[in-house]
XYZ file of C-alpha atoms in Angstrom:
364
model
C 85.299 113.534 109.997
C 83.762 111.031 107.601
C 83.782 111.637 103.800
C 81.683 109.965 101.036
C 80.866 106.338 101.777
C 82.348 106.614 105.310
C 79.377 108.702 106.374
C 77.342 105.442 106.355
C 79.353 104.380 109.489
C 78.576 107.484 111.570
C 75.561 105.835 113.219
C 77.509 102.789 114.165
C 80.276 104.904 115.581
C 77.802 106.878 117.671
C 76.328 103.727 119.122
C 79.818 102.863 120.413
C 79.710 105.934 122.742
C 81.853 109.015 123.291
C 84.421 110.270 125.711
C 84.920 113.803 126.940
C 87.403 115.790 129.186
C 85.659 118.558 131.039
C 86.564 121.388 133.396
C 83.820 122.441 135.840
C 83.724 125.640 137.815
C 81.946 125.448 141.149
C 80.385 128.517 142.699
C 81.637 127.868 146.226
C 84.305 125.994 148.167
C 84.014 122.203 147.998
C 86.204 119.429 149.313
C 87.743 116.927 146.891
C 86.158 113.927 148.590
C 82.697 115.377 148.205
C 83.294 116.191 144.607
C 84.535 112.594 143.812
C 81.469 111.139 145.640
C 79.133 113.370 143.585
C 80.819 112.125 140.349
C 80.189 108.500 141.418
C 76.546 109.206 142.035
C 76.072 110.579 138.505
C 76.636 107.272 136.709
C 74.288 104.885 135.028
C 70.916 105.901 133.461
C 70.284 109.603 134.137
C 67.387 111.881 133.213
C 68.466 114.909 131.132
C 66.713 117.831 129.540
C 68.742 119.535 126.710
C 69.790 123.121 127.397
C 67.900 126.148 126.014
C 70.573 126.680 123.370
C 70.738 123.331 121.744
C 70.037 121.668 118.318
C 67.417 119.138 119.602
C 63.993 119.274 121.107
C 63.808 120.301 124.734
C 62.302 117.026 125.897
C 63.130 114.977 128.917
C 65.211 111.878 128.000
C 67.425 109.233 129.522
C 71.139 108.906 128.793
C 73.571 106.402 130.123
C 76.907 107.445 131.643
C 79.358 104.591 131.966
C 82.064 106.081 134.032
C 83.267 109.426 135.560
C 86.971 109.667 136.365
C 88.437 112.580 138.424
C 91.780 113.738 136.939
C 92.539 116.866 139.002
C 90.777 119.115 141.530
C 91.681 122.697 142.557
C 89.853 123.681 145.865
C 91.201 127.275 145.863
C 89.886 128.175 142.418
C 86.821 125.796 142.640
C 87.865 123.927 139.467
C 87.623 120.253 138.743
C 88.951 118.252 135.788
C 87.374 114.856 134.984
C 86.776 112.409 132.153
C 83.338 111.192 131.159
C 82.630 107.918 129.307
C 79.020 108.240 128.107
C 76.395 107.520 125.540
C 76.042 109.643 122.376
C 73.632 112.508 122.954
C 74.701 113.212 126.476
C 74.929 116.924 127.266
C 77.920 117.662 129.570
C 76.621 121.145 130.288
C 73.513 119.649 131.911
C 75.819 117.186 133.858
C 77.834 120.047 135.262
C 74.635 121.802 136.361
C 73.517 118.570 138.122
C 76.878 118.265 139.860
C 76.486 121.794 141.244
C 72.981 121.002 142.450
C 74.210 117.783 144.235
C 76.990 119.668 145.962
C 74.708 122.529 146.849
C 76.999 125.202 145.467
C 75.907 125.440 141.847
C 78.318 125.095 138.919
C 78.753 125.411 135.208
C 80.988 124.011 132.457
C 84.207 125.916 131.874
C 85.795 123.971 129.099
C 85.120 120.771 127.054
C 87.103 118.560 124.713
C 85.913 115.298 123.019
C 88.732 112.753 123.306
C 87.026 109.840 121.692
C 84.121 109.258 119.238
C 83.087 105.676 118.667
C 86.278 103.606 118.371
C 88.465 106.467 117.206
C 90.287 108.491 119.833
C 92.455 111.632 119.552
C 95.593 109.486 119.822
C 94.844 107.344 116.748
C 94.277 109.459 113.671
C 94.781 113.064 114.866
C 95.342 115.557 112.086
C 94.321 119.149 111.509
C 92.715 120.960 108.562
C 96.106 122.423 107.704
C 97.396 118.867 107.259
C 94.606 118.166 104.859
C 95.306 121.360 102.912
C 99.050 120.613 102.713
C 98.421 116.991 101.686
C 96.050 118.127 98.905
C 98.623 120.620 97.605
C 101.397 118.065 97.522
C 99.134 115.592 95.694
C 97.994 118.110 93.129
C 101.400 119.663 92.377
C 103.903 116.791 93.055
C 101.615 113.824 92.382
C 102.658 112.261 95.672
C 99.847 110.716 97.651
C 101.798 109.422 100.710
C 101.023 112.481 102.793
C 97.402 112.358 101.783
C 97.147 108.715 102.839
C 98.499 109.482 106.287
C 95.826 112.191 106.764
C 92.843 110.425 105.137
C 92.367 106.843 106.199
C 90.145 104.139 104.559
C 86.743 103.507 106.128
C 87.820 99.941 106.946
C 89.898 101.379 109.858
C 86.681 102.117 111.693
C 85.593 98.473 111.536
C 88.614 96.742 113.096
C 86.783 96.006 116.355
C 84.092 93.832 114.616
C 84.442 90.188 113.804
C 84.732 89.531 110.044
C 83.125 87.242 107.500
C 84.588 86.891 104.006
C 82.007 86.627 101.206
C 82.316 85.133 97.700
C 82.582 87.626 94.834
C 79.365 86.188 93.275
C 77.348 87.245 96.344
C 78.701 90.765 96.821
C 76.363 92.688 94.526
C 73.280 90.868 95.950
C 74.246 92.009 99.404
C 74.692 95.629 98.123
C 71.077 95.420 96.994
C 69.955 94.290 100.475
C 69.947 90.511 100.196
C 70.725 88.357 103.195
C 73.970 86.351 103.291
C 73.276 82.684 102.876
C 75.553 79.638 103.366
C 76.426 79.253 99.674
C 77.923 82.776 99.646
C 80.050 82.211 102.725
C 83.845 81.765 102.115
C 85.581 82.341 105.537
C 84.663 83.441 109.006
C 86.206 84.183 112.396
C 85.759 82.039 115.367
C 83.457 82.790 118.453
C 80.766 84.565 116.470
C 77.468 84.600 118.426
C 73.905 85.029 117.300
C 72.665 88.648 117.077
C 76.260 89.922 117.213
C 77.258 92.768 114.860
C 79.720 91.617 112.231
C 81.317 93.145 109.132
C 81.089 91.409 105.714
C 84.278 91.706 103.717
C 85.539 90.817 100.241
C 88.561 88.688 99.565
C 90.449 91.938 98.976
C 89.652 93.337 102.409
C 86.912 95.767 101.226
C 83.945 96.372 103.557
C 80.611 95.371 101.992
C 78.130 95.892 104.872
C 77.530 95.627 108.621
C 75.315 92.632 109.424
C 73.725 90.907 112.328
C 74.790 87.253 112.720
C 72.078 84.626 112.569
C 74.439 81.723 113.155
C 77.324 80.916 115.445
C 80.654 79.966 114.008
C 80.011 76.312 114.895
C 76.748 76.411 112.929
C 78.467 78.035 109.884
C 81.030 75.243 109.788
C 78.437 72.419 109.963
C 75.316 73.743 108.173
C 74.752 73.242 104.407
C 72.035 75.834 104.036
C 70.456 78.689 105.950
C 70.825 82.441 106.691
C 74.228 83.528 107.977
C 73.562 87.151 108.489
C 70.936 89.935 108.023
C 72.052 93.316 106.712
C 72.204 96.219 109.047
C 73.916 98.881 106.895
C 75.249 98.563 103.369
C 78.627 100.308 102.839
C 79.714 99.409 99.340
C 78.051 101.042 96.282
C 75.803 98.966 94.113
C 77.198 97.323 90.929
C 80.769 97.639 92.104
C 80.936 93.851 91.470
C 79.132 92.158 88.635
C 75.550 90.962 89.045
C 75.345 87.174 89.520
C 71.754 86.516 90.573
C 68.787 85.681 88.368
C 70.680 82.982 86.537
C 69.161 79.946 88.172
C 66.313 77.663 86.914
C 63.541 79.241 88.993
C 64.613 82.740 88.015
C 64.579 81.841 84.350
C 61.189 80.168 84.760
C 59.907 83.372 86.471
C 61.168 85.478 83.573
C 59.439 83.144 81.164
C 56.136 83.403 83.051
C 56.372 87.258 83.058
C 56.877 87.324 79.271
C 53.936 84.913 78.820
C 51.686 87.158 80.988
C 51.267 84.481 83.712
C 52.897 86.840 86.173
C 52.679 90.633 86.325
C 55.620 92.858 85.503
C 56.864 92.677 89.111
C 56.725 88.847 89.299
C 53.550 88.758 91.355
C 50.901 86.086 90.657
C 47.704 86.912 88.686
C 44.694 85.024 87.314
C 46.814 83.131 84.707
C 49.446 81.977 87.274
C 49.834 78.129 87.230
C 48.995 76.250 90.387
C 52.431 74.554 90.686
C 54.102 78.012 90.774
C 51.761 79.185 93.556
C 52.342 76.014 95.594
C 56.079 76.267 95.143
C 56.343 72.944 93.314
C 58.556 74.495 90.646
C 61.480 74.492 92.950
C 63.041 71.054 93.271
C 65.571 70.474 96.170
C 69.056 69.624 95.244
C 68.894 66.305 97.007
C 65.887 65.228 94.972
C 67.624 66.267 91.773
C 70.682 64.213 92.699
C 68.489 61.212 93.564
C 66.594 61.603 90.264
C 69.876 61.738 88.410
C 71.085 58.619 90.197
C 67.788 56.821 89.337
C 68.029 57.959 85.715
C 71.512 56.821 85.378
C 70.646 53.366 86.951
C 67.708 53.081 84.549
C 69.899 54.004 81.627
C 72.401 51.407 82.640
C 69.665 48.765 82.804
C 68.393 49.793 79.366
C 71.804 49.484 77.964
C 72.202 46.126 79.536
C 68.836 44.957 78.108
C 69.836 46.254 74.716
C 73.112 44.446 74.884
C 71.283 41.199 75.789
C 68.874 41.662 72.886
C 71.781 42.243 70.538
C 73.559 39.113 71.830
C 70.349 37.002 71.327
C 69.923 38.344 67.740
C 73.467 37.569 66.959
C 73.108 33.985 68.350
C 69.919 33.443 66.250
C 71.665 34.768 63.137
C 74.578 32.412 63.756
C 72.230 29.388 64.195
C 70.391 30.277 60.990
C 73.657 30.502 59.158
C 74.652 27.040 60.448
C 71.338 25.644 59.283
C 71.726 27.133 55.818
C 75.215 25.684 55.541
C 73.990 22.193 56.539
C 71.225 22.467 53.933
C 73.724 23.435 51.281
C 75.907 20.496 52.209
C 73.088 17.947 52.155
C 71.412 19.214 49.027
C 73.078 18.354 45.688
C 74.699 21.012 43.658
C 72.696 22.494 40.775
C 75.201 21.190 38.241
C 74.497 17.637 39.320
C 70.725 18.320 38.969
C 71.256 19.476 35.360
C 73.455 16.410 34.561
C 70.806 14.017 35.903
C 68.074 15.873 33.919
C 70.292 15.591 30.705
C 70.860 11.801 31.217
C 67.149 11.155 31.789
C 66.157 13.018 28.568
C 68.737 11.090 26.551
C 67.486 7.798 27.906
C 63.863 8.650 26.908
C 64.966 9.599 23.372
C 66.757 6.263 22.896
C 63.641 4.371 23.950
C 61.513 6.306 21.490
C 63.925 5.526 18.691
C 63.730 1.832 19.525
C 59.913 1.826 19.435
C 59.561 3.639 16.028
C 59.169 1.101 13.064
C 61.480 1.481 10.060
C 59.814 2.803 6.823
C 61.000 0.223 4.369
C 60.271 -2.988 6.292
C 57.062 -4.136 4.416
């Protein structure tokens, strides 16, 4: 019995097949060898029409029976006990009628018990409704959940037969919304995974996220840097259990900006105002190009810095040369005090000559 989120795994368990133990009553005496040969003939793909009292449409269909195993046969009471490993949807009542027709005696199903459904058999997690009732009473009155945990098992116990892939926490919520698992969201994986194989996507805590269909082998996952790891077959985890981590990249931000500006509609689809580079996909720049551009920019920046340093050195040299020239001129040119002294001496000499040339007033 599956409860809550475990009901999402019912279909996957049905595809794994079922196993029954059946008692058939024949309408006449039959030898054991003839009965065992008739069981062997009713294997493989068989035509079946559901009985009159059934829950499905009464249409002819094909069901696969993998194996019939005879456990015990009672010739006196015309009873046979055998085990059937078959596909989900096989009617054992119809199989018993077909056995009676092959043996020529007729027959019908006496008793039936299902011993396995999917990957869970009656020997693994067998408990009754009384166990569930007692476990609930102990939990509600004594606050002890150990008995309840032995009766009710986590849904991950149904997925132990699948190969696992561990996903990063930042990718979990996107997978819950139906996104494919890409290489950047891959954390760990099991070996010998093949393409189109059903796998289970897990968190680092061991929680089941979804059932997926592998798109890469284990060797490709270890060597590829991009690509689709798995498509989603059935999501198990509820949405928003982990925080949302998508829509934070440069293209997503640009898309939101175009929506607010009216260049995309409210659902992000192009309209008449959509720019051509968005339609052609030129807005997305590969990481390798970004890295190369960064390297070129850094190289150009280094060259500019070197050129600036050279210019600064040249200016400094020119300034030093100009300073030296000024110093030499100062050394060669006389000081201003000496200029003033020479000027004073020349004026004094001129005054003396004038005095000599002037005639005296009382000479005549």
